[in-house]
Short mmCIF file of C-alpha atoms in Angstrom, two decimals:
data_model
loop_
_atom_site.label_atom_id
_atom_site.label_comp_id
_atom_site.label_asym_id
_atom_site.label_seq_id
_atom_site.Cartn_x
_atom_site.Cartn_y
_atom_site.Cartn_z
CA UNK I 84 15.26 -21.89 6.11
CA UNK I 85 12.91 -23.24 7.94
CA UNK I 86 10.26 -24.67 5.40
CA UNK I 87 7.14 -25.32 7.25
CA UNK I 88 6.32 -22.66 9.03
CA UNK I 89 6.69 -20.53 5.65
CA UNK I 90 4.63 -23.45 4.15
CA UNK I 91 1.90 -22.97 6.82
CA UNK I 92 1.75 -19.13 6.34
CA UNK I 93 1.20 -19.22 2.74
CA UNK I 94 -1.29 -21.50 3.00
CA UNK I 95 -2.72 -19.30 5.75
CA UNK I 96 -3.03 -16.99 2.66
CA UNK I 97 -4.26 -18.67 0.56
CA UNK I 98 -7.43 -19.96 2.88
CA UNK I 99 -7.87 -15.98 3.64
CA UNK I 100 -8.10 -15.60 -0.05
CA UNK I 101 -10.85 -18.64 -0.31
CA UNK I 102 -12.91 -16.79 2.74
CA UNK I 103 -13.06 -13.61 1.28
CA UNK I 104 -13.95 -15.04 -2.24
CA UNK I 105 -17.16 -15.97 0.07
CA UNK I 106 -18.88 -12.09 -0.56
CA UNK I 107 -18.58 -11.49 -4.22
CA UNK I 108 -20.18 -14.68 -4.69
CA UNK I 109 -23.14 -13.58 -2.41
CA UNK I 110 -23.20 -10.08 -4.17
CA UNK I 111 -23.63 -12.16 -7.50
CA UNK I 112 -26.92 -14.54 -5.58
CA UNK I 113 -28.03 -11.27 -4.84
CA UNK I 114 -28.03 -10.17 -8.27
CA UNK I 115 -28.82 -13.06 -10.43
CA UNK I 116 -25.54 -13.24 -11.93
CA UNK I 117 -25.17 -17.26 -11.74
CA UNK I 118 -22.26 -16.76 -14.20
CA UNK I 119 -20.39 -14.65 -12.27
CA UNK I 120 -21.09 -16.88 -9.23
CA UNK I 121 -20.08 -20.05 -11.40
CA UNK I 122 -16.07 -18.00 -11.58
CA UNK I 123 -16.02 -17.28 -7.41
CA UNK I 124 -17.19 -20.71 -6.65
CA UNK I 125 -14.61 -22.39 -8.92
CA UNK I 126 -12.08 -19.52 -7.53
CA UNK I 127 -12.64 -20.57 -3.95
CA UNK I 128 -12.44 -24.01 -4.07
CA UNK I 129 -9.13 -24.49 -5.91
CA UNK I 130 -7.88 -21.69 -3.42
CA UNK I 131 -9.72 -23.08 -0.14
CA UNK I 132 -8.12 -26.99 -1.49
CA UNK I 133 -4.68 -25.57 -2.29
CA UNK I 134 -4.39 -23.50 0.79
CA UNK I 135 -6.23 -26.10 2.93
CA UNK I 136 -3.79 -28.69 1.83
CA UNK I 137 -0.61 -26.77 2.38
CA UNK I 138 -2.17 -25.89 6.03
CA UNK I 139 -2.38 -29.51 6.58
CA UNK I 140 0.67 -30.85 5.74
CA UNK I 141 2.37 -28.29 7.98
CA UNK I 142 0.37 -28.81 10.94
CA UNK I 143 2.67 -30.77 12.96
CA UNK I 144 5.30 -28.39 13.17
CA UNK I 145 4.00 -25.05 13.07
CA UNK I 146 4.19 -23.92 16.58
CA UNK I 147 7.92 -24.54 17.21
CA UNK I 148 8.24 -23.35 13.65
CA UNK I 149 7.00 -19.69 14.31
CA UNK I 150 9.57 -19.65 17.12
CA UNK I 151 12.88 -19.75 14.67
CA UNK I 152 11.45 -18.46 11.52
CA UNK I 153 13.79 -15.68 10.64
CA UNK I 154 14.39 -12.60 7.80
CA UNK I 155 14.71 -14.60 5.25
CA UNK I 156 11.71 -16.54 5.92
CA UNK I 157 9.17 -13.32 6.69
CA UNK I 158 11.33 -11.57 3.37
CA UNK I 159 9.82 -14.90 1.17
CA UNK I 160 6.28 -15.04 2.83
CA UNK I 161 6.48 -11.26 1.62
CA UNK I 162 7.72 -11.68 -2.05
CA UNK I 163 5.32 -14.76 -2.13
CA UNK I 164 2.57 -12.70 -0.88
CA UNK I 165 2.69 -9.52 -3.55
CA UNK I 166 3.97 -11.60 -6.36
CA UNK I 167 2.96 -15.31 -6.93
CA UNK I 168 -0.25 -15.60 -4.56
CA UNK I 169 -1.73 -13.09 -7.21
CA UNK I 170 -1.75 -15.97 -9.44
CA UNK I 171 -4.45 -17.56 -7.33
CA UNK I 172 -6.05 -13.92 -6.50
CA UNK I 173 -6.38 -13.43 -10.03
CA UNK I 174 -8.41 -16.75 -10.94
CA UNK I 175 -11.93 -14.38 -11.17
CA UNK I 176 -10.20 -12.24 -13.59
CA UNK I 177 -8.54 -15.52 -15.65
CA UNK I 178 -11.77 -17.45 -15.57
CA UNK I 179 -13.71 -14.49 -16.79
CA UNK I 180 -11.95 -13.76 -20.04
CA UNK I 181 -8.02 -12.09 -18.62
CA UNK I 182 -5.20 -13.77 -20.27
CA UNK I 183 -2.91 -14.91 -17.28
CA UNK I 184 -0.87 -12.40 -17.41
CA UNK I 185 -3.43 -9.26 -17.58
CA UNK I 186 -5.06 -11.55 -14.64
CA UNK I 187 -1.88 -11.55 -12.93
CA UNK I 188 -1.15 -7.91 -13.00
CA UNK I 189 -4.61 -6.85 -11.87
CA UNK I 190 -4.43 -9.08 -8.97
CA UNK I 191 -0.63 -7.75 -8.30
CA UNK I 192 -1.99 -4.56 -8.29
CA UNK I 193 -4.89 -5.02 -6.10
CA UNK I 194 -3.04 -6.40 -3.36
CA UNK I 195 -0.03 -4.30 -3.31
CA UNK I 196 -2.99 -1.44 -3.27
CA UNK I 197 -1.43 0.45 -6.59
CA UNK I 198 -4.53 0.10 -8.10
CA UNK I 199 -3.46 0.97 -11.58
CA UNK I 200 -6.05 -0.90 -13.57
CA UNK I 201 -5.65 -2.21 -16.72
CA UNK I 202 -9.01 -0.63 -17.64
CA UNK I 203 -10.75 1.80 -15.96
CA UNK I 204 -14.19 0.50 -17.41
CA UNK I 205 -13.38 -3.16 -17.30
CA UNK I 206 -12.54 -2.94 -13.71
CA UNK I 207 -16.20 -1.09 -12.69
CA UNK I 208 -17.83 -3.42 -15.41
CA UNK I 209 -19.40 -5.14 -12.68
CA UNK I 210 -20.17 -5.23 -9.37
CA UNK I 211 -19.08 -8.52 -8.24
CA UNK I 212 -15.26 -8.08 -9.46
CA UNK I 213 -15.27 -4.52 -7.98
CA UNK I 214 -15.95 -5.85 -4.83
CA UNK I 215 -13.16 -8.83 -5.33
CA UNK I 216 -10.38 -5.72 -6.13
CA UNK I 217 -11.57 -3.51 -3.25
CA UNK I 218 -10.89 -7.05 -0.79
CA UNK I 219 -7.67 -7.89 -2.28
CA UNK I 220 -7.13 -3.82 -1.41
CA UNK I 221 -7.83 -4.34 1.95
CA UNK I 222 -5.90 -7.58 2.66
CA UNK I 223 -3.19 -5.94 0.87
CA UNK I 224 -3.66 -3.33 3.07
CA UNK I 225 -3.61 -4.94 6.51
CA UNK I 226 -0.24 -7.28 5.36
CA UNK I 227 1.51 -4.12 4.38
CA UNK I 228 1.07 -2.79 7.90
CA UNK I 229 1.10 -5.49 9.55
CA UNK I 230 4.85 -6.15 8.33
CA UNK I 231 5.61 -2.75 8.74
CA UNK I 232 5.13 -3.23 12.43
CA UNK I 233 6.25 -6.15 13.53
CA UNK I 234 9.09 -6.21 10.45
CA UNK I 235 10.30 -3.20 8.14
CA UNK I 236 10.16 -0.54 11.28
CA UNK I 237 13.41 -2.30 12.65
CA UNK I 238 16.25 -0.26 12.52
CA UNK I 239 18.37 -2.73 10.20
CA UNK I 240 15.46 -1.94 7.70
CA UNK I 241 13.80 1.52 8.18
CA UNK I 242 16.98 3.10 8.57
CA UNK I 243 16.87 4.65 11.89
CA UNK I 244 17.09 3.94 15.80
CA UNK I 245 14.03 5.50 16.62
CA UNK I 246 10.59 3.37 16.68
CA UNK I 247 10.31 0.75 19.50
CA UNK I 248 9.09 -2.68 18.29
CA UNK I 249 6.82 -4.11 21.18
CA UNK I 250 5.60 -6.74 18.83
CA UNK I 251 9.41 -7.98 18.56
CA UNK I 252 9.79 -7.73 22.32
CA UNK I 253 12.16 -10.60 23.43
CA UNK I 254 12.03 -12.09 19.55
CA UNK I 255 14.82 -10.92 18.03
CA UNK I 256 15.06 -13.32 15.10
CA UNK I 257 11.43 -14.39 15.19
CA UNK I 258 10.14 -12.24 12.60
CA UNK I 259 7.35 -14.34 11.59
CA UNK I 260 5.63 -14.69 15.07
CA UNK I 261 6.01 -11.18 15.64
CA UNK I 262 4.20 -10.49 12.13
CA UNK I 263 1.25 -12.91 13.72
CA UNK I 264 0.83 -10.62 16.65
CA UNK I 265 0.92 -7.39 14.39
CA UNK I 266 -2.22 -8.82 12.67
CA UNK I 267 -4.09 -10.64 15.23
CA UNK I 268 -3.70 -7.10 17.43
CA UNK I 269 -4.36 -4.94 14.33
CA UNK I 270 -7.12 -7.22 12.57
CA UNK I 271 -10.26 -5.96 14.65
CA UNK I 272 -9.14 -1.92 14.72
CA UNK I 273 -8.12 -2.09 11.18
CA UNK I 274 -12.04 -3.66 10.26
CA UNK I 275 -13.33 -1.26 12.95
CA UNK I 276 -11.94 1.75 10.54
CA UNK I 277 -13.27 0.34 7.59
CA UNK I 278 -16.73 0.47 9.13
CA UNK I 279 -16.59 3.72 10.78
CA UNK I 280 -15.17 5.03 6.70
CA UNK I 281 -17.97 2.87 5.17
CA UNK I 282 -20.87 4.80 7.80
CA UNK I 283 -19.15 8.28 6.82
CA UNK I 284 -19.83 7.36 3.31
CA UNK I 285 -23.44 6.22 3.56
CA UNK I 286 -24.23 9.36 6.14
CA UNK I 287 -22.88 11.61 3.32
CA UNK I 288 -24.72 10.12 0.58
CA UNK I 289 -23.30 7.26 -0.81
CA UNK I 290 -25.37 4.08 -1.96
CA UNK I 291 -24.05 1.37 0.54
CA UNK I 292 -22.94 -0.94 -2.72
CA UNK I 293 -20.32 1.79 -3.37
CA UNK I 294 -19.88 2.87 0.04
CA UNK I 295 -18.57 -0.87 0.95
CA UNK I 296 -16.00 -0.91 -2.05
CA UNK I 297 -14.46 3.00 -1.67
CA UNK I 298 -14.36 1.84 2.85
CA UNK I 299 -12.47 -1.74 1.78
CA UNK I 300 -10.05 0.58 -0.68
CA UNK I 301 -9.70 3.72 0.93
CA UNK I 302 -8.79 1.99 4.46
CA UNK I 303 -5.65 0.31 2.24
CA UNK I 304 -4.71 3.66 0.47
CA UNK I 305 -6.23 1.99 -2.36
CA UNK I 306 -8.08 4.87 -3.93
CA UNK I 307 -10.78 2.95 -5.90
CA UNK I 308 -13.70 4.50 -6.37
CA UNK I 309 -16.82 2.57 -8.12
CA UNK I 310 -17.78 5.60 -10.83
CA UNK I 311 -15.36 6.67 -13.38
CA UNK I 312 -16.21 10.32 -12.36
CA UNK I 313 -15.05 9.90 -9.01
CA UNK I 314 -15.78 11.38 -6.05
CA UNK I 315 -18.24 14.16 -7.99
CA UNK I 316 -20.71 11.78 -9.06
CA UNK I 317 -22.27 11.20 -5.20
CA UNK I 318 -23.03 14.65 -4.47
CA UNK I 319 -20.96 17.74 -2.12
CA UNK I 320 -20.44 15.96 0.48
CA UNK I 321 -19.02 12.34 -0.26
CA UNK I 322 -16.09 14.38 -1.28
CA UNK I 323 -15.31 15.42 2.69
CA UNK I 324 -15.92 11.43 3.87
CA UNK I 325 -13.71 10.67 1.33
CA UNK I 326 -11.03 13.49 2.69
CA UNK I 327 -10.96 12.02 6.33
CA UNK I 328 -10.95 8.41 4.73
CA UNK I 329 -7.63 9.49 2.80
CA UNK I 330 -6.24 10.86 6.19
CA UNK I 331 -6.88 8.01 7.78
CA UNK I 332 -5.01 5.97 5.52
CA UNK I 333 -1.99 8.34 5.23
CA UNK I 334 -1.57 8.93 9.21
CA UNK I 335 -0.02 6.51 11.49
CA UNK I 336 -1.99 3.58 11.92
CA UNK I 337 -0.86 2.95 15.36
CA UNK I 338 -1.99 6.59 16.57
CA UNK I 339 -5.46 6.00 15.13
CA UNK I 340 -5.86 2.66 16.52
CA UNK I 341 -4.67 4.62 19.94
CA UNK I 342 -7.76 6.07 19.77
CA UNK I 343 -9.81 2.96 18.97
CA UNK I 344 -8.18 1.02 21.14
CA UNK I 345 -6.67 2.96 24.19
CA UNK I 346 -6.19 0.49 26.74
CA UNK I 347 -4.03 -2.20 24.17
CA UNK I 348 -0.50 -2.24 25.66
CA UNK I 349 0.63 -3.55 22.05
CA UNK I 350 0.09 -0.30 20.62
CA UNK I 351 2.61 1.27 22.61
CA UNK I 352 4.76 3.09 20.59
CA UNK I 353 7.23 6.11 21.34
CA UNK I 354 5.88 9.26 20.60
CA UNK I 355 4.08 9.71 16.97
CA UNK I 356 5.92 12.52 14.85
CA UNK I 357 4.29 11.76 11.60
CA UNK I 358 0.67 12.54 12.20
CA UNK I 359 1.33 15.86 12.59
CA UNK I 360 3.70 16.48 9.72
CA UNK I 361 1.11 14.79 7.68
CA UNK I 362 -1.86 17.05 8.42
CA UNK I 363 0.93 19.64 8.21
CA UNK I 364 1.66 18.70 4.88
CA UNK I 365 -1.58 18.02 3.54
CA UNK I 366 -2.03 21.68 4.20
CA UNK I 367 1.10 23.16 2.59
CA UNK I 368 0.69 21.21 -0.37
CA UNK I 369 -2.73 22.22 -0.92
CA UNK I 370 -2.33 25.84 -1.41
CA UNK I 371 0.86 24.84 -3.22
CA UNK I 372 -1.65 22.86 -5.85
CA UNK I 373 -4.19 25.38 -5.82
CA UNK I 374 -1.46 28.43 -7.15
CA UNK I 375 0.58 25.28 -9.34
CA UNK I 376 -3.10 24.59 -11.03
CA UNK I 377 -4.25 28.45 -11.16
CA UNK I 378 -7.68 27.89 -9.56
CA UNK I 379 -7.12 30.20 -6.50
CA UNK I 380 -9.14 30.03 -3.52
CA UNK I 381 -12.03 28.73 -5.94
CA UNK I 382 -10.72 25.73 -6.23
CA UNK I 383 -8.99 24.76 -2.43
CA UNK I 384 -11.43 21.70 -2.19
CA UNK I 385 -10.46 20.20 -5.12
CA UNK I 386 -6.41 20.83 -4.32
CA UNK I 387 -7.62 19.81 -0.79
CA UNK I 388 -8.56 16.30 -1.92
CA UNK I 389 -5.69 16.12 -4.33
CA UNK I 390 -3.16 16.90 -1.60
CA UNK I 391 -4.49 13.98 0.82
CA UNK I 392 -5.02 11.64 -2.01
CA UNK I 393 -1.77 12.17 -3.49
CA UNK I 394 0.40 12.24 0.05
CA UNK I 395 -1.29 8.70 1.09
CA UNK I 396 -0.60 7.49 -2.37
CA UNK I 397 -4.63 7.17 -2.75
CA UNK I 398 -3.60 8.49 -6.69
CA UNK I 399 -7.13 9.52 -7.69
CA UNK I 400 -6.94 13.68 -8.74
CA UNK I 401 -10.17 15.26 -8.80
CA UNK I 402 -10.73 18.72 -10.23
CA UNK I 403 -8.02 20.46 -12.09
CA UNK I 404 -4.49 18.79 -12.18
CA UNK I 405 -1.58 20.59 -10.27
CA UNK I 406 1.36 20.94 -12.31
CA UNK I 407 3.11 17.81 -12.55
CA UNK I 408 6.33 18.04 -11.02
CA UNK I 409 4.62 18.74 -7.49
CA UNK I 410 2.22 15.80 -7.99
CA UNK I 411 5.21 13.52 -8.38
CA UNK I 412 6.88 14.94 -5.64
CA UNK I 413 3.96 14.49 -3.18
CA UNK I 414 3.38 10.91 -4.25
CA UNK I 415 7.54 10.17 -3.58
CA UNK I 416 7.00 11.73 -0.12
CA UNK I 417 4.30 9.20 1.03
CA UNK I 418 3.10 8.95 4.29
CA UNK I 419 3.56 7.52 7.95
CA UNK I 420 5.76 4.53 8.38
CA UNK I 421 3.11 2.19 9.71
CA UNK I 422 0.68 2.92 7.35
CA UNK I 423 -0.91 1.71 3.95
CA UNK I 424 0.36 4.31 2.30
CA UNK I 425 3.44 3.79 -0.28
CA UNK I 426 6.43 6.24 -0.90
CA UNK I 427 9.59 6.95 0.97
CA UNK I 428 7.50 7.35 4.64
CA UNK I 429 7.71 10.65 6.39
CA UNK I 430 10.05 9.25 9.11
CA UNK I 431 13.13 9.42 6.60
CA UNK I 432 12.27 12.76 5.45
CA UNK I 433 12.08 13.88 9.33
CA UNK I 434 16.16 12.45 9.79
CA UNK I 435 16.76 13.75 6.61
CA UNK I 436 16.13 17.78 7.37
CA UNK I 437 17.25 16.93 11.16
CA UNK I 438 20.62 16.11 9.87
CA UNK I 439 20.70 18.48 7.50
CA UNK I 440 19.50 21.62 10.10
CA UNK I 441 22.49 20.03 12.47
CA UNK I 442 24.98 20.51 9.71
CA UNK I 443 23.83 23.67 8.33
CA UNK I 444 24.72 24.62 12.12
CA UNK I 445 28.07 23.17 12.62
CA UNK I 446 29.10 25.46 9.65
CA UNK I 447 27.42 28.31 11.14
CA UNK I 448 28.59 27.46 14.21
CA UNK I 449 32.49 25.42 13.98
CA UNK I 450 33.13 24.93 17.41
CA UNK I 451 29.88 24.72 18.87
CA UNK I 452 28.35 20.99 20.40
CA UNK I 453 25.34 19.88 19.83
CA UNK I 454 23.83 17.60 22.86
CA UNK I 455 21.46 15.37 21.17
CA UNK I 456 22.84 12.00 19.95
CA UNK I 457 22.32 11.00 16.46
CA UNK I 458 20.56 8.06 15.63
CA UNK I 459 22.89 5.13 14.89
CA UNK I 460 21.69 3.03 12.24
CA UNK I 461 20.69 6.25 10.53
CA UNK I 462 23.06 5.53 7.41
CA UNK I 463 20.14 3.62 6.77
CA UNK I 464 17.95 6.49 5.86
CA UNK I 465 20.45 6.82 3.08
CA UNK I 466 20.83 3.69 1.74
CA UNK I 467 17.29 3.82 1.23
CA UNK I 468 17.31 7.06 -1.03
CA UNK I 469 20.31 5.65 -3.13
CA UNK I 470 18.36 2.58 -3.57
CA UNK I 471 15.05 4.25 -3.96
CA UNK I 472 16.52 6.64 -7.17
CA UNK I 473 18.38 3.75 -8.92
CA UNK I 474 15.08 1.41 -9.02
CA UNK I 475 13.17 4.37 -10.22
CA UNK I 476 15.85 5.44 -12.65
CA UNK I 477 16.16 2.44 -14.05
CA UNK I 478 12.26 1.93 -13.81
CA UNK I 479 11.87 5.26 -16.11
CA UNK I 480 14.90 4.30 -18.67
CA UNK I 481 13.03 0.88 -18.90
CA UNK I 482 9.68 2.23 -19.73
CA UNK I 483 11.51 5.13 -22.40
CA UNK I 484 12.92 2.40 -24.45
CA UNK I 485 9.48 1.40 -25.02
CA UNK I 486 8.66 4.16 -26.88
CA UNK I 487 6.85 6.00 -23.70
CA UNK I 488 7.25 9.84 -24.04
CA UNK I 489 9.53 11.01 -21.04
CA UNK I 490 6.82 12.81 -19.25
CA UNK I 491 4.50 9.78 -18.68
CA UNK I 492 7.25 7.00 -18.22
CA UNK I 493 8.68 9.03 -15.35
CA UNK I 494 4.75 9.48 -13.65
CA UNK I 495 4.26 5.52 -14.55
CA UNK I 496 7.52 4.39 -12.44
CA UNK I 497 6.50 7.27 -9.62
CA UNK I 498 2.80 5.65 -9.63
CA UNK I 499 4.14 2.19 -9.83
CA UNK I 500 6.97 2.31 -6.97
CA UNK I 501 4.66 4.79 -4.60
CA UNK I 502 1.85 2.40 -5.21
CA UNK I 503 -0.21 4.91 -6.22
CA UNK I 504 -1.81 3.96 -9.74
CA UNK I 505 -4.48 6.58 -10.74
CA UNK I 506 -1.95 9.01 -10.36
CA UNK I 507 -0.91 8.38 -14.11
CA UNK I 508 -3.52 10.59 -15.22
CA UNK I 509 -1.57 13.65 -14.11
CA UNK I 510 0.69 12.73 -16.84
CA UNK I 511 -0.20 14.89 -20.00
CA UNK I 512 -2.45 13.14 -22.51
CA UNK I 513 -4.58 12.02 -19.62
CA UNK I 514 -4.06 8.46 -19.88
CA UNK I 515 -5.73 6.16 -17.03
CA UNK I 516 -5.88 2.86 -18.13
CA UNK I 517 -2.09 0.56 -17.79
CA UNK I 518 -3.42 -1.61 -20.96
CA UNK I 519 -1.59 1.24 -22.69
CA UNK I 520 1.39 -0.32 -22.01
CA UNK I 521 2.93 -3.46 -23.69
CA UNK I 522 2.53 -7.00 -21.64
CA UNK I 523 6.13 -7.30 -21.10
CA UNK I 524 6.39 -3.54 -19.67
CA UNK I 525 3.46 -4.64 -17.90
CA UNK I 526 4.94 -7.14 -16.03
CA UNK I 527 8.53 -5.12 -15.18
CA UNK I 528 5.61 -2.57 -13.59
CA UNK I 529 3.91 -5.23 -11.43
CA UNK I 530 7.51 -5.78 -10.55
CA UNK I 531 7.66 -2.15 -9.75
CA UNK I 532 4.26 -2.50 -7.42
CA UNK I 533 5.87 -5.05 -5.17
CA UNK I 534 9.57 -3.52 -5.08
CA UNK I 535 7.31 -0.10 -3.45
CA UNK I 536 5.60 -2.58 -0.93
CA UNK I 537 9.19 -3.81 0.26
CA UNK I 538 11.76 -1.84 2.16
CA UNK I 539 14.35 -1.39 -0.57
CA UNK I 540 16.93 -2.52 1.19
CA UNK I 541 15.51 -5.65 1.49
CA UNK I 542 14.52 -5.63 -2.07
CA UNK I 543 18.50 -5.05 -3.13
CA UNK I 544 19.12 -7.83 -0.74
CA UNK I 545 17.17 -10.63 -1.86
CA UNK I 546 19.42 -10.37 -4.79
CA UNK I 547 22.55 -11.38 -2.98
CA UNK I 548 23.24 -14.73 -2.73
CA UNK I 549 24.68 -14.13 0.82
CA UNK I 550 21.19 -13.38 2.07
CA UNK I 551 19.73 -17.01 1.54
CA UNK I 552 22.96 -18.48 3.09
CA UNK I 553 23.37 -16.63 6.09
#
């Protein structure tokens, strides 16, 4: 293990988090809320000291250190990352009235962009603290694909021999170097796309103050939005910025930032499958939605929105609710594999019917050869799907013996595990806010948020002893 350059990221981190504590606490000058600016000031100095410090004490070695960090290194900055730098992200929530645990979760759910609130009025009770949830959104955001690039796209984790790495190039085990080139290459187009979402917003008739917080979230797949009556209280035509802001989020990343970007050699990545089966998709599931639902043609826009928001694991349903059972479905799909968006990722699905179309032929067709090779870490894909229905089985069972009726504990673990929180109002009874739920189920859930942000592979293997010695 090689300590200090893991020491040096996470205080990396925590500095980012001091920084970006910097614009709530203008938002509350701006407003005259000296006590709210009294709770980021605090926040940001015990996070710009702690992170500060750790910086400094692994200063010396740092360079040679990114050269030989490996897995388990990148695998710890990860789990450190979604589940104990909350702790610190969550000091605006503790040192305004949270207990540490309620702080905790909110923060765990900000960053892992799940954004399943504890209350849906406490969390747009002010300005200053929406803002704070939209930036831990964002950061969340740009970590989960940045490590989907430069770490969870390798074959050993998504399954498959089919994605090119070029920010691995020639750095086989250096996992946590090649994670520093995902976001220094990825930082600008990925702040670029928040401000073209936040301009789309304002153009269609959002006040900027909400504007900024619905650019930060939706650009993460975060799908916060600053009134409780969602998209419908800006007017007709928020609802279509918000549309291409959900696409954005769901797509491939690396194909968008093509288009920012054209001339980065970094972003050269084979041929991009997913963009199209997402807008594909999008599509099907609509009209699907709109017959589920019974609204007809009347209703497409709604079903529209809810198809987008649900397939990049956005969560928020607008209109009338589709039938359950294809609202959890759309949420498990999720989206590209280098994207913000949670779920299984629409590469898996892709191998999945391949190989299933190839052996629906070979019974068809018992003597016959196909010519294309098949992919050969693919076993992968189903390791994945094993591991992705025990975590969510036992992620249901869990929540049942807490006295949750079966119909909502299975669209809590779905929300949790996709990362897609607002979803949990599809559930019947209509419930939005996770303070439902009792503090110790609240914390297995958190646990759920951060198992959906890592491969679960890796999540399996971090139990194994073997994977810390080897």
């Amino acid at each position: 293990m090689n300590a200090l350059a893991l020491l040096w990221w996470i205080g990396a981190a925590i500095a980012v988090l001091a920084v970006a504590m910097v614009i709530p606490a203008l938002s509350c000058i701006a407003s005259g809320d000296y006590a709210g600016l009294s709770v980021f000031a605090l926040s940001l100095i015990m996070c710009g000291t702690i992170g500060g410090g750790l910086m400094l004490i692994s200063r010396n070695r740092v360079e040679t250190s990114h050269s030989k960090a490996g897995i388990r290194e990148i695998t710890l900055f990860l789990i450190i990352w979604w589940g104990l730098i909350p702790f610190l992200g969550g000091l605006p929530f503790l040192l305004s009235g949270f207990s540490l645990g309620d702080a905790w979760f909110e923060a765990v759910s900000a960053v892992t962009t799940t954004g399943a609130w504890l209350s849906q009025e406490t969390a747009r009770a002010d300005y200053a603290r929406m803002l704070w949830r939209a930036e831990l959104q964002w950061l969340g955001g740009l970590v989960s694909i940045s490590s989907a690039a430069a770490v969870f796209i390798r074959p050993q984790f998504i399954g498959i021999d089919v994605v090119n790495t070029p920010f691995a190039r020639g750095e086989q085990e250096s996992f946590l170097r090649a994670f520093r080139k995902a976001v220094s290459v990825f930082l600008p187009i990925y702040s670029l796309i928040a401000l073209v979402i936040f301009v789309l917003f304002v153009v269609s008739g959002a006040p900027p103050s909400s504007a900024v917080i619905m650019a930060l979230s939706f650009t993460a797949s975060g799908g916060f939005v600053p009134e409780t009556d969602g998209f419908a209280a800006y007017g007709a035509f928020v609802p279509v910025a918000g549309l291409v802001a959900m696409i954005l989020g769901g797509v491939s990343f690396i194909s968008v930032a093509r288009v920012l970007a054209p001339y980065d050699t970094s972003l050269r990545f084979r041929d991009d499958r997913e963009t199209p089966v997402f807008l594909a998709l999008v599509v099907a599931i609509t009209f699907i939605f709109a017959l589920s639902a019974g609204t007809g043609i009347t209703g497409i826009t709604d079903q529209l929105l809810n198809a987008a928001s649900l397939l990049s694991t956005n969560g928020i349903l607008t209109g009338d609710h589709p039938a359950l059972t294809p609202v959890l479905v759309t949420a498990i799909i999720g989206g590209a594999s280098i994207s913000a968006a949670g779920g299984i990722k629409l590469v898996r699905w892709l191998v999945t019917f391949e190989r299933a179309g190839e052996e629906i032929w070979k019974l068809i067709h018992p003597s016959g050869v196909l010519g294309k090779a098949r992919a050969v870490n693919e076993l992968g894909v189903w390791v994945h799907f094993v591991a992705f229905t025990m975590i969510l089985s036992v992620l249901v069972l869990v929540i049942t013996i807490y006295g949750t009726p079966l119909e909502l504990s299975v669209t809590t673990a779905v929300s949790v595990i996709s990362n897609a929180g607002p979803m949990i109002a599809a559930a019947p009874g209509g419930i939005t806010d996770y303070n439902t739920f009792d503090p110790m189920l609240r914390v297995l859930l958190a646990i759920g948020m951060i198992v959906g942000r890592i491969e679960m592979v890796v999540a399996l293997s971090v139990l194994n002893r073997a994977f810390w010695r080897g």
